PDB file of C-alpha atoms in Angstrom:
ATOM      1  CA  MET A   1       0.000   0.000   0.000  1.00 58.00           C
ATOM      2  CA  ASP A   2       1.015   3.630  -0.433  1.00 59.00           C
ATOM      3  CA  THR A   3       2.727   4.604   2.832  1.00 65.00           C
ATOM      4  CA  ALA A   4       2.930   8.260   1.691  1.00 64.00           C
ATOM      5  CA  PHE A   5      -0.878   8.381   1.600  1.00 58.00           C
ATOM      6  CA  TRP A   6      -1.132   7.045   5.141  1.00 54.00           C
ATOM      7  CA  ASP A   7       1.581   9.371   6.411  1.00 60.00           C
ATOM      8  CA  LYS A   8      -0.511  12.269   5.120  1.00 62.00           C
ATOM      9  CA  PHE A   9      -3.684  10.706   6.521  1.00 58.00           C
ATOM     10  CA  TYR A  10      -2.288  10.551  10.056  1.00 58.00           C
ATOM     11  CA  GLN A  11      -1.054  14.149   9.794  1.00 63.00           C
ATOM     12  CA  ASN A  12      -4.614  15.334   9.179  1.00 62.00           C
ATOM     13  CA  LYS A  13      -5.829  17.142  12.300  1.00 52.00           C
ATOM     14  CA  GLN A  14      -9.058  15.135  12.220  1.00 52.00           C
ATOM     15  CA  PHE A  15      -7.116  11.892  12.684  1.00 54.00           C
ATOM     16  CA  THR A  16      -4.185  12.935  14.870  1.00 59.00           C
ATOM     17  CA  GLY A  17      -3.901  11.596  18.388  1.00 71.00           C
ATOM     18  CA  VAL A  18      -5.964   8.448  18.857  1.00 82.00           C
ATOM     19  CA  TYR A  19      -8.518   7.470  16.240  1.00 79.00           C
ATOM     20  CA  ASP A  20     -10.547   4.254  15.878  1.00 86.00           C
ATOM     21  CA  CYS A  21     -12.111   3.661  12.491  1.00 86.00           C
ATOM     22  CA  TYR A  22     -15.489   1.922  12.365  1.00 91.00           C
ATOM     23  CA  VAL A  23     -15.904   0.838  15.986  1.00 93.00           C
ATOM     24  CA  GLU A  24     -14.269   0.984  19.398  1.00 93.00           C
ATOM     25  CA  TRP A  25     -13.651  -2.067  21.577  1.00 94.00           C
ATOM     26  CA  HIS A  26     -16.653  -1.467  23.867  1.00 92.00           C
ATOM     27  CA  GLU A  27     -18.890  -1.393  20.765  1.00 93.00           C
ATOM     28  CA  ALA A  28     -17.437  -4.547  19.191  1.00 94.00           C
ATOM     29  CA  LYS A  29     -16.633  -6.820  22.101  1.00 91.00           C
ATOM     30  CA  HIS A  30     -20.075  -8.445  22.285  1.00 92.00           C
ATOM     31  CA  ALA A  31     -19.533  -9.789  18.756  1.00 94.00           C
ATOM     32  CA  ILE A  32     -15.954 -11.050  18.977  1.00 94.00           C
ATOM     33  CA  GLN A  33     -14.740 -11.414  22.557  1.00 91.00           C
ATOM     34  CA  GLU A  34     -15.666 -15.107  22.740  1.00 91.00           C
ATOM     35  CA  PHE A  35     -13.050 -15.809  20.049  1.00 93.00           C
ATOM     36  CA  ILE A  36     -10.385 -13.783  21.855  1.00 91.00           C
ATOM     37  CA  PHE A  37     -11.091 -14.944  25.409  1.00 83.00           C
ATOM     38  CA  PRO A  38     -12.092 -18.612  25.238  1.00 72.00           C
ATOM     39  CA  SER A  39     -13.679 -19.649  28.500  1.00 58.00           C
ATOM     40  CA  LEU A  40     -11.600 -21.659  30.954  1.00 51.00           C
ATOM     41  CA  PRO A  41     -12.791 -23.809  33.810  1.00 47.00           C
ATOM     42  CA  SER A  42     -12.260 -22.213  37.191  1.00 49.00           C
ATOM     43  CA  LEU A  43      -9.365 -23.419  39.313  1.00 48.00           C
ATOM     44  CA  GLU A  44     -11.926 -24.978  41.657  1.00 53.00           C
ATOM     45  CA  GLU A  45     -13.453 -26.926  38.771  1.00 50.00           C
ATOM     46  CA  GLU A  46     -10.018 -28.093  37.657  1.00 46.00           C
ATOM     47  CA  ARG A  47      -9.102 -29.188  41.169  1.00 51.00           C
ATOM     48  CA  ASN A  48     -12.392 -31.122  41.450  1.00 58.00           C
ATOM     49  CA  ASN A  49     -11.478 -33.050  38.306  1.00 55.00           C
ATOM     50  CA  VAL A  50      -8.230 -34.276  39.885  1.00 51.00           C
ATOM     51  CA  SER A  51      -8.235 -37.288  42.200  1.00 51.00           C
ATOM     52  CA  PRO A  52      -7.548 -36.337  45.864  1.00 54.00           C
ATOM     53  CA  ASN A  53      -4.569 -38.716  45.910  1.00 53.00           C
ATOM     54  CA  SER A  54      -3.203 -37.558  42.575  1.00 47.00           C
ATOM     55  CA  THR A  55       0.088 -35.691  42.273  1.00 48.00           C
ATOM     56  CA  VAL A  56      -1.127 -34.031  39.050  1.00 45.00           C
ATOM     57  CA  VAL A  57      -1.182 -30.246  39.288  1.00 43.00           C
ATOM     58  CA  PRO A  58      -4.050 -28.437  37.495  1.00 41.00           C
ATOM     59  CA  GLU A  59      -2.773 -26.979  34.240  1.00 44.00           C
ATOM     60  CA  ARG A  60      -3.430 -23.356  35.193  1.00 41.00           C
ATOM     61  CA  GLU A  61      -1.459 -23.741  38.424  1.00 43.00           C
ATOM     62  CA  ARG A  62       1.317 -25.528  36.579  1.00 40.00           C
ATOM     63  CA  GLU A  63       1.638 -23.067  33.695  1.00 47.00           C
ATOM     64  CA  GLY A  64       0.045 -19.956  35.125  1.00 49.00           C
ATOM     65  CA  ALA A  65      -2.768 -19.896  32.527  1.00 54.00           C
ATOM     66  CA  ALA A  66      -0.891 -19.214  29.292  1.00 72.00           C
ATOM     67  CA  ALA A  67      -1.712 -15.840  27.763  1.00 83.00           C
ATOM     68  CA  VAL A  68      -3.782 -15.483  24.622  1.00 90.00           C
ATOM     69  CA  MET A  69      -1.417 -14.045  21.993  1.00 93.00           C
ATOM     70  CA  LEU A  70      -3.121 -11.489  19.723  1.00 95.00           C
ATOM     71  CA  LEU A  71      -1.683  -9.660  16.707  1.00 97.00           C
ATOM     72  CA  HIS A  72      -3.447  -6.465  15.613  1.00 96.00           C
ATOM     73  CA  VAL A  73      -2.528  -5.811  11.957  1.00 97.00           C
ATOM     74  CA  GLY A  74      -2.872  -2.336  10.485  1.00 93.00           C
ATOM     75  CA  CYS A  75      -3.356  -0.808  13.919  1.00 92.00           C
ATOM     76  CA  GLY A  76      -2.647   2.792  12.853  1.00 90.00           C
ATOM     77  CA  ASN A  77      -3.446   5.099  15.774  1.00 90.00           C
ATOM     78  CA  SER A  78      -6.198   2.854  17.110  1.00 93.00           C
ATOM     79  CA  ARG A  79      -6.365   2.027  20.819  1.00 93.00           C
ATOM     80  CA  PHE A  80      -8.574  -1.008  20.140  1.00 95.00           C
ATOM     81  CA  GLY A  81      -5.842  -3.425  21.224  1.00 92.00           C
ATOM     82  CA  VAL A  82      -5.105  -1.345  24.303  1.00 92.00           C
ATOM     83  CA  ASP A  83      -8.721  -1.204  25.438  1.00 92.00           C
ATOM     84  CA  MET A  84      -9.251  -4.946  25.196  1.00 88.00           C
ATOM     85  CA  MET A  85      -6.417  -5.396  27.701  1.00 84.00           C
ATOM     86  CA  ILE A  86      -7.978  -3.151  30.347  1.00 78.00           C
ATOM     87  CA  PRO A  87      -8.498  -5.552  33.271  1.00 59.00           C
ATOM     88  CA  THR A  88     -11.957  -6.113  34.661  1.00 48.00           C
ATOM     89  CA  ASP A  89     -10.396  -6.000  38.133  1.00 41.00           C
ATOM     90  CA  ASP A  90      -9.164  -2.449  38.761  1.00 34.00           C
ATOM     91  CA  THR A  91      -6.503  -3.779  41.102  1.00 27.00           C
ATOM     92  CA  ALA A  92      -4.861  -5.853  38.373  1.00 36.00           C
ATOM     93  CA  GLU A  93      -1.525  -4.513  37.231  1.00 36.00           C
ATOM     94  CA  LEU A  94       0.111  -4.502  33.830  1.00 33.00           C
ATOM     95  CA  SER A  95       3.094  -6.776  33.620  1.00 32.00           C
ATOM     96  CA  THR A  96       5.666  -6.091  30.941  1.00 32.00           C
ATOM     97  CA  ALA A  97       7.934  -8.722  29.467  1.00 31.00           C
ATOM     98  CA  ALA A  98      11.566  -7.942  28.741  1.00 26.00           C
ATOM     99  CA  ALA A  99      12.507  -6.335  25.454  1.00 29.00           C
ATOM    100  CA  GLY A 100      13.372  -8.972  22.917  1.00 32.00           C
ATOM    101  CA  SER A 101      15.765  -9.923  20.196  1.00 31.00           C
ATOM    102  CA  GLN A 102      15.619 -11.070  16.594  1.00 35.00           C
ATOM    103  CA  ASP A 103      16.436 -14.464  15.115  1.00 39.00           C
ATOM    104  CA  HIS A 104      17.742 -14.735  11.558  1.00 31.00           C
ATOM    105  CA  HIS A 105      16.509 -17.644   9.473  1.00 34.00           C
ATOM    106  CA  HIS A 106      14.167 -18.570   6.642  1.00 34.00           C
ATOM    107  CA  THR A 107      10.538 -19.598   6.940  1.00 37.00           C
ATOM    108  CA  HIS A 108       8.104 -20.721   4.284  1.00 40.00           C
ATOM    109  CA  ASN A 109       4.618 -19.682   3.277  1.00 44.00           C
ATOM    110  CA  ASP A 110       1.793 -21.969   2.089  1.00 44.00           C
ATOM    111  CA  ASN A 111       3.472 -22.262  -1.306  1.00 46.00           C
ATOM    112  CA  ASN A 112       6.722 -23.405   0.326  1.00 42.00           C
ATOM    113  CA  GLU A 113       8.500 -20.195  -0.761  1.00 46.00           C
ATOM    114  CA  ASP A 114      11.192 -18.462   1.277  1.00 42.00           C
ATOM    115  CA  THR A 115       9.613 -15.293   2.635  1.00 45.00           C
ATOM    116  CA  HIS A 116      11.711 -13.930   5.518  1.00 47.00           C
ATOM    117  CA  ASP A 117      15.334 -13.414   6.409  1.00 48.00           C
ATOM    118  CA  THR A 118      14.629 -11.761   9.748  1.00 51.00           C
ATOM    119  CA  GLN A 119      12.148 -13.084  12.233  1.00 62.00           C
ATOM    120  CA  ILE A 120      10.884 -11.575  15.455  1.00 61.00           C
ATOM    121  CA  THR A 121      10.230 -13.908  18.339  1.00 57.00           C
ATOM    122  CA  ALA A 122       6.959 -12.643  19.808  1.00 53.00           C
ATOM    123  CA  SER A 123       7.552 -14.290  23.161  1.00 45.00           C
ATOM    124  CA  THR A 124      10.622 -12.132  23.699  1.00 41.00           C
ATOM    125  CA  THR A 125       9.322  -8.815  22.384  1.00 44.00           C
ATOM    126  CA  MET A 126       7.995  -6.278  24.874  1.00 40.00           C
ATOM    127  CA  SER A 127       4.289  -6.941  25.221  1.00 51.00           C
ATOM    128  CA  THR A 128       1.749  -6.383  27.935  1.00 53.00           C
ATOM    129  CA  THR A 129      -0.166  -9.175  29.585  1.00 55.00           C
ATOM    130  CA  THR A 130      -3.279  -8.463  31.601  1.00 56.00           C
ATOM    131  CA  THR A 131      -6.041 -10.620  32.997  1.00 52.00           C
ATOM    132  CA  GLY A 132      -8.974 -10.790  30.616  1.00 51.00           C
ATOM    133  CA  GLN A 133     -12.295 -12.582  30.358  1.00 52.00           C
ATOM    134  CA  GLY A 134     -12.617 -16.172  31.519  1.00 51.00           C
ATOM    135  CA  GLY A 135      -9.442 -16.154  33.562  1.00 56.00           C
ATOM    136  CA  ARG A 136      -7.180 -15.929  30.511  1.00 64.00           C
ATOM    137  CA  SER A 137      -4.531 -13.248  30.227  1.00 82.00           C
ATOM    138  CA  LEU A 138      -4.000 -11.395  26.946  1.00 87.00           C
ATOM    139  CA  SER A 139      -0.835 -10.227  25.215  1.00 91.00           C
ATOM    140  CA  VAL A 140      -1.253  -7.836  22.258  1.00 93.00           C
ATOM    141  CA  ILE A 141       1.253  -6.779  19.606  1.00 95.00           C
ATOM    142  CA  ASN A 142       0.182  -3.930  17.293  1.00 96.00           C
ATOM    143  CA  ILE A 143       1.742  -3.549  13.835  1.00 96.00           C
ATOM    144  CA  ASP A 144       1.352  -1.076  10.990  1.00 93.00           C
ATOM    145  CA  LEU A 145       3.092  -0.465   7.682  1.00 89.00           C
ATOM    146  CA  CYS A 146       3.126   3.291   8.360  1.00 85.00           C
ATOM    147  CA  SER A 147       5.971   3.734  10.829  1.00 83.00           C
ATOM    148  CA  SER A 148       5.377   7.466  11.321  1.00 86.00           C
ATOM    149  CA  VAL A 149       2.201   6.892  13.369  1.00 86.00           C
ATOM    150  CA  LEU A 150       3.743   4.432  15.828  1.00 90.00           C
ATOM    151  CA  PRO A 151       6.021   6.613  18.013  1.00 88.00           C
ATOM    152  CA  GLY A 152       3.043   8.662  19.183  1.00 88.00           C
ATOM    153  CA  MET A 153       1.142   5.521  20.125  1.00 90.00           C
ATOM    154  CA  GLU A 154       4.137   4.052  21.910  1.00 91.00           C
ATOM    155  CA  GLN A 155       4.512   7.283  23.882  1.00 91.00           C
ATOM    156  CA  GLN A 156       0.856   7.236  24.968  1.00 90.00           C
ATOM    157  CA  PHE A 157       0.703   3.493  25.630  1.00 91.00           C
ATOM    158  CA  PRO A 158       4.253   2.401  26.525  1.00 89.00           C
ATOM    159  CA  HIS A 159       3.156  -0.903  28.039  1.00 85.00           C
ATOM    160  CA  THR A 160       1.982  -2.168  24.656  1.00 87.00           C
ATOM    161  CA  GLU A 161       4.178  -3.188  21.737  1.00 93.00           C
ATOM    162  CA  TRP A 162       4.014  -1.136  18.513  1.00 94.00           C
ATOM    163  CA  LEU A 163       6.016  -2.440  15.533  1.00 96.00           C
ATOM    164  CA  ALA A 164       6.463  -1.219  11.960  1.00 94.00           C
ATOM    165  CA  MET A 165       5.667  -4.250   9.808  1.00 95.00           C
ATOM    166  CA  ASP A 166       3.987  -5.243   6.549  1.00 94.00           C
ATOM    167  CA  ALA A 167       0.946  -7.506   7.023  1.00 94.00           C
ATOM    168  CA  THR A 168       1.887  -9.320   3.797  1.00 94.00           C
ATOM    169  CA  ASN A 169       5.358 -10.141   5.148  1.00 95.00           C
ATOM    170  CA  LEU A 170       5.063 -10.835   8.880  1.00 96.00           C
ATOM    171  CA  LEU A 171       8.320 -11.254  10.791  1.00 95.00           C
ATOM    172  CA  PHE A 172       7.016 -13.792  13.283  1.00 96.00           C
ATOM    173  CA  ALA A 173       7.546 -17.515  13.611  1.00 95.00           C
ATOM    174  CA  ASP A 174       4.911 -19.985  12.463  1.00 96.00           C
ATOM    175  CA  ALA A 175       2.080 -20.680  14.924  1.00 95.00           C
ATOM    176  CA  THR A 176       2.839 -17.707  17.187  1.00 95.00           C
ATOM    177  CA  PHE A 177      -0.625 -16.191  17.709  1.00 95.00           C
ATOM    178  CA  ASP A 178      -4.008 -17.399  18.923  1.00 94.00           C
ATOM    179  CA  VAL A 179      -5.824 -14.499  17.241  1.00 96.00           C
ATOM    180  CA  VAL A 180      -5.048 -12.080  14.418  1.00 97.00           C
ATOM    181  CA  LEU A 181      -7.283  -8.992  14.339  1.00 97.00           C
ATOM    182  CA  ASP A 182      -7.866  -6.766  11.316  1.00 96.00           C
ATOM    183  CA  LYS A 183     -10.099  -3.714  11.617  1.00 95.00           C
ATOM    184  CA  GLY A 184     -10.201  -1.917   8.278  1.00 91.00           C
ATOM    185  CA  THR A 185      -6.929  -3.226   6.812  1.00 91.00           C
ATOM    186  CA  LEU A 186      -8.615  -5.603   4.380  1.00 91.00           C
ATOM    187  CA  ASP A 187     -10.949  -2.807   3.277  1.00 90.00           C
ATOM    188  CA  ALA A 188      -8.001  -0.450   2.786  1.00 87.00           C
ATOM    189  CA  MET A 189      -6.171  -3.028   0.671  1.00 87.00           C
ATOM    190  CA  LEU A 190      -9.181  -3.559  -1.560  1.00 86.00           C
ATOM    191  CA  CYS A 191      -9.391   0.214  -2.118  1.00 81.00           C
ATOM    192  CA  SER A 192      -5.655   0.824  -2.566  1.00 69.00           C
ATOM    193  CA  TYR A 193      -4.909  -1.100  -5.725  1.00 67.00           C
ATOM    194  CA  SER A 194      -5.984  -0.658  -9.317  1.00 68.00           C
ATOM    195  CA  GLY A 195      -8.385  -3.454 -10.069  1.00 74.00           C
ATOM    196  CA  LEU A 196      -9.754  -6.412  -8.153  1.00 78.00           C
ATOM    197  CA  GLU A 197      -7.102  -8.811  -9.471  1.00 83.00           C
ATOM    198  CA  GLU A 198      -4.180  -6.859  -7.980  1.00 85.00           C
ATOM    199  CA  ALA A 199      -6.067  -6.226  -4.741  1.00 84.00           C
ATOM    200  CA  THR A 200      -6.926  -9.929  -4.465  1.00 86.00           C
ATOM    201  CA  LYS A 201      -3.256 -10.874  -4.813  1.00 89.00           C
ATOM    202  CA  MET A 202      -2.300  -8.569  -1.926  1.00 89.00           C
ATOM    203  CA  VAL A 203      -5.158  -9.745   0.298  1.00 91.00           C
ATOM    204  CA  GLN A 204      -4.246 -13.363  -0.335  1.00 89.00           C
ATOM    205  CA  LYS A 205      -0.595 -12.634   0.492  1.00 93.00           C
ATOM    206  CA  MET A 206      -1.808 -11.245   3.805  1.00 94.00           C
ATOM    207  CA  GLN A 207      -4.088 -14.254   4.268  1.00 93.00           C
ATOM    208  CA  ARG A 208      -1.191 -16.702   3.776  1.00 94.00           C
ATOM    209  CA  GLU A 209       0.887 -14.812   6.326  1.00 96.00           C
ATOM    210  CA  VAL A 210      -1.989 -14.611   8.816  1.00 96.00           C
ATOM    211  CA  LYS A 211      -2.622 -18.332   8.520  1.00 95.00           C
ATOM    212  CA  ARG A 212       1.086 -19.076   8.897  1.00 96.00           C
ATOM    213  CA  VAL A 213       1.482 -17.172  12.167  1.00 96.00           C
ATOM    214  CA  LEU A 214      -1.791 -18.471  13.632  1.00 96.00           C
ATOM    215  CA  LYS A 215      -1.729 -21.495  15.896  1.00 94.00           C
ATOM    216  CA  GLY A 216      -3.907 -24.445  14.958  1.00 94.00           C
ATOM    217  CA  GLY A 217      -7.499 -23.616  15.877  1.00 94.00           C
ATOM    218  CA  GLY A 218      -6.684 -19.894  15.981  1.00 95.00           C
ATOM    219  CA  TYR A 219      -8.923 -17.148  14.592  1.00 96.00           C
ATOM    220  CA  TRP A 220      -8.513 -14.412  12.008  1.00 96.00           C
ATOM    221  CA  ILE A 221     -11.077 -11.726  12.893  1.00 97.00           C
ATOM    222  CA  VAL A 222     -11.794  -9.128  10.204  1.00 96.00           C
ATOM    223  CA  VAL A 223     -13.977  -6.103  10.994  1.00 95.00           C
ATOM    224  CA  SER A 224     -15.276  -4.576   7.760  1.00 94.00           C
ATOM    225  CA  HIS A 225     -17.751  -1.997   6.542  1.00 91.00           C
ATOM    226  CA  GLU A 226     -19.030  -4.481   3.946  1.00 87.00           C
ATOM    227  CA  SER A 227     -21.027  -7.678   4.194  1.00 84.00           C
ATOM    228  CA  LEU A 228     -19.373 -10.935   3.152  1.00 78.00           C
ATOM    229  CA  SER A 229     -20.535 -11.041  -0.454  1.00 80.00           C
ATOM    230  CA  GLU A 230     -19.757 -13.921  -2.805  1.00 80.00           C
ATOM    231  CA  LYS A 231     -17.014 -11.776  -4.360  1.00 79.00           C
ATOM    232  CA  ARG A 232     -15.430 -11.132  -0.964  1.00 83.00           C
ATOM    233  CA  LYS A 233     -15.604 -14.820  -0.095  1.00 85.00           C
ATOM    234  CA  GLY A 234     -13.532 -15.461  -3.198  1.00 82.00           C
ATOM    235  CA  VAL A 235     -11.027 -12.759  -2.306  1.00 82.00           C
ATOM    236  CA  LEU A 236     -10.667 -14.168   1.206  1.00 85.00           C
ATOM    237  CA  ALA A 237     -10.522 -17.770  -0.098  1.00 84.00           C
ATOM    238  CA  VAL A 238     -12.820 -18.849   2.730  1.00 87.00           C
ATOM    239  CA  ASP A 239     -12.779 -22.426   1.429  1.00 89.00           C
ATOM    240  CA  GLN A 240      -9.163 -22.660   2.627  1.00 89.00           C
ATOM    241  CA  TRP A 241     -10.189 -22.186   6.266  1.00 94.00           C
ATOM    242  CA  ALA A 242     -11.550 -24.843   8.598  1.00 94.00           C
ATOM    243  CA  GLU A 243     -14.585 -22.764   9.546  1.00 93.00           C
ATOM    244  CA  PHE A 244     -15.940 -19.290   9.054  1.00 90.00           C
ATOM    245  CA  GLN A 245     -18.859 -17.296  10.349  1.00 93.00           C
ATOM    246  CA  THR A 246     -20.043 -13.722  10.466  1.00 93.00           C
ATOM    247  CA  ARG A 247     -21.281 -11.435  13.203  1.00 94.00           C
ATOM    248  CA  GLU A 248     -22.949  -8.038  13.002  1.00 94.00           C
ATOM    249  CA  ILE A 249     -22.079  -4.903  14.932  1.00 94.00           C
ATOM    250  CA  ARG A 250     -24.977  -2.440  14.886  1.00 93.00           C
ATOM    251  CA  LEU A 251     -24.513   1.065  16.219  1.00 93.00           C
ATOM    252  CA  PRO A 252     -27.431   3.461  16.701  1.00 88.00           C
ATOM    253  CA  ALA A 253     -27.705   6.498  14.491  1.00 85.00           C
ATOM    254  CA  PRO A 254     -25.821   9.406  16.075  1.00 80.00           C
ATOM    255  CA  SER A 255     -28.608  11.808  15.144  1.00 77.00           C
ATOM    256  CA  GLU A 256     -32.146  11.827  13.789  1.00 77.00           C
ATOM    257  CA  LEU A 257     -30.819  12.811  10.372  1.00 76.00           C
ATOM    258  CA  SER A 258     -28.391   9.900  10.072  1.00 78.00           C
ATOM    259  CA  MET A 259     -28.753   6.153   9.710  1.00 85.00           C
ATOM    260  CA  GLU A 260     -27.832   3.204  11.871  1.00 88.00           C
ATOM    261  CA  ARG A 261     -24.260   2.040  11.270  1.00 90.00           C
ATOM    262  CA  VAL A 262     -23.740  -1.653  10.551  1.00 93.00           C
ATOM    263  CA  TYR A 263     -20.370  -3.409  10.399  1.00 95.00           C
ATOM    264  CA  CYS A 264     -19.594  -7.018   9.650  1.00 95.00           C
ATOM    265  CA  CYS A 265     -17.100  -9.305  11.379  1.00 95.00           C
ATOM    266  CA  TYR A 266     -15.663 -12.153   9.338  1.00 94.00           C
ATOM    267  CA  ILE A 267     -14.357 -14.862  11.663  1.00 95.00           C
ATOM    268  CA  LEU A 268     -12.133 -17.455  10.012  1.00 94.00           C
ATOM    269  CA  GLN A 269     -10.661 -20.365  11.943  1.00 95.00           C
ATOM    270  CA  LYS A 270      -7.480 -22.238  11.087  1.00 95.00           C
ATOM    271  CA  ALA A 271      -7.724 -26.033  11.230  1.00 94.00           C
ATOM    272  CA  PRO A 272      -6.691 -27.365  14.655  1.00 89.00           C
ATOM    273  CA  GLY A 273      -3.983 -29.523  13.084  1.00 75.00           C
ATOM    274  CA  GLY A 274      -2.776 -30.622   9.680  1.00 50.00           C
ATOM    275  CA  PRO A 275      -4.088 -29.376   6.322  1.00 48.00           C
ATOM    276  CA  ASN A 276      -7.598 -27.995   5.953  1.00 44.00           C
ATOM    277  CA  HIS A 277      -9.953 -30.454   4.318  1.00 41.00           C
ATOM    278  CA  GLY A 278     -12.666 -27.976   3.429  1.00 43.00           C
ATOM    279  CA  VAL A 279     -14.709 -25.368   5.205  1.00 45.00           C
ATOM    280  CA  GLN A 280     -17.666 -25.556   7.516  1.00 48.00           C
ATOM    281  CA  HIS A 281     -20.153 -22.724   7.246  1.00 44.00           C
ATOM    282  CA  SER A 282     -21.404 -21.546  10.610  1.00 45.00           C
ATOM    283  CA  ALA A 283     -23.083 -18.243  11.322  1.00 43.00           C
ATOM    284  CA  GLU A 284     -25.029 -16.653  14.090  1.00 45.00           C
ATOM    285  CA  ASN A 285     -26.376 -14.447  11.296  1.00 40.00           C
ATOM    286  CA  PRO A 286     -26.632 -15.217   7.563  1.00 39.00           C
ATOM    287  CA  LEU A 287     -23.326 -15.164   5.692  1.00 41.00           C
ATOM    288  CA  ASP A 288     -24.179 -11.757   4.258  1.00 47.00           C
ATOM    289  CA  CYS A 289     -24.365  -9.595   7.363  1.00 52.00           C
TER     290      CYS A 289
END
């Protein structure tokens, strides 16, 4: 995409500071939080499932309830990823991991092509972990192609990681993230190239990278201003995912003279293990939001 355009966009007074396109976290969480914070049994329930004479330690006590790893692609100056980490318990504190390093080696995409010389190990980059829904903690890394917008975000939210990175060439190891979130990036790609064919190529490059860095069973969540039409299903190659569904986000009209705002969430799940053998269609709402 044209980084010069986005540099100019973020210099516009209307969009300086913090700006969330489409929706904010509190408006969207009802539609997508179940895919970000999968429910866990309580420690009491886990203990009750262990024999009194057993030496087995409940998994959450043994591993400290592993954090959900989330990558926010095309974050811009959005605080969406920051807000979803605000703990429900006001006494909870942010814990920051140590700043990390880079490993140098090759990885391969779905077509078995070499794609990266430099790879960032997400577990060693500085990221914030806070207690979220269902007893799971959440670690968020925000990336954007436009590097000029990131220093301001890092200054305002220093406990969260902000990295300059291309969503079509992600510098993370395979199977790093539980969730990849896109709010407007897909839409921007489809508007940034001349013709559907070129735009489709870029979206599918991003899709291959997203799928590569997702863990088995992980979710790619796309928030869009458009319903999932047959044409968009083709662009997203939904048949290459284990399952997909859609959810609506409806926001009331801000005034009597305006209309209700409706956004669509595409939720695509990577197969839990091995190659995908087709797609299952599942929707709370019809496929076209």
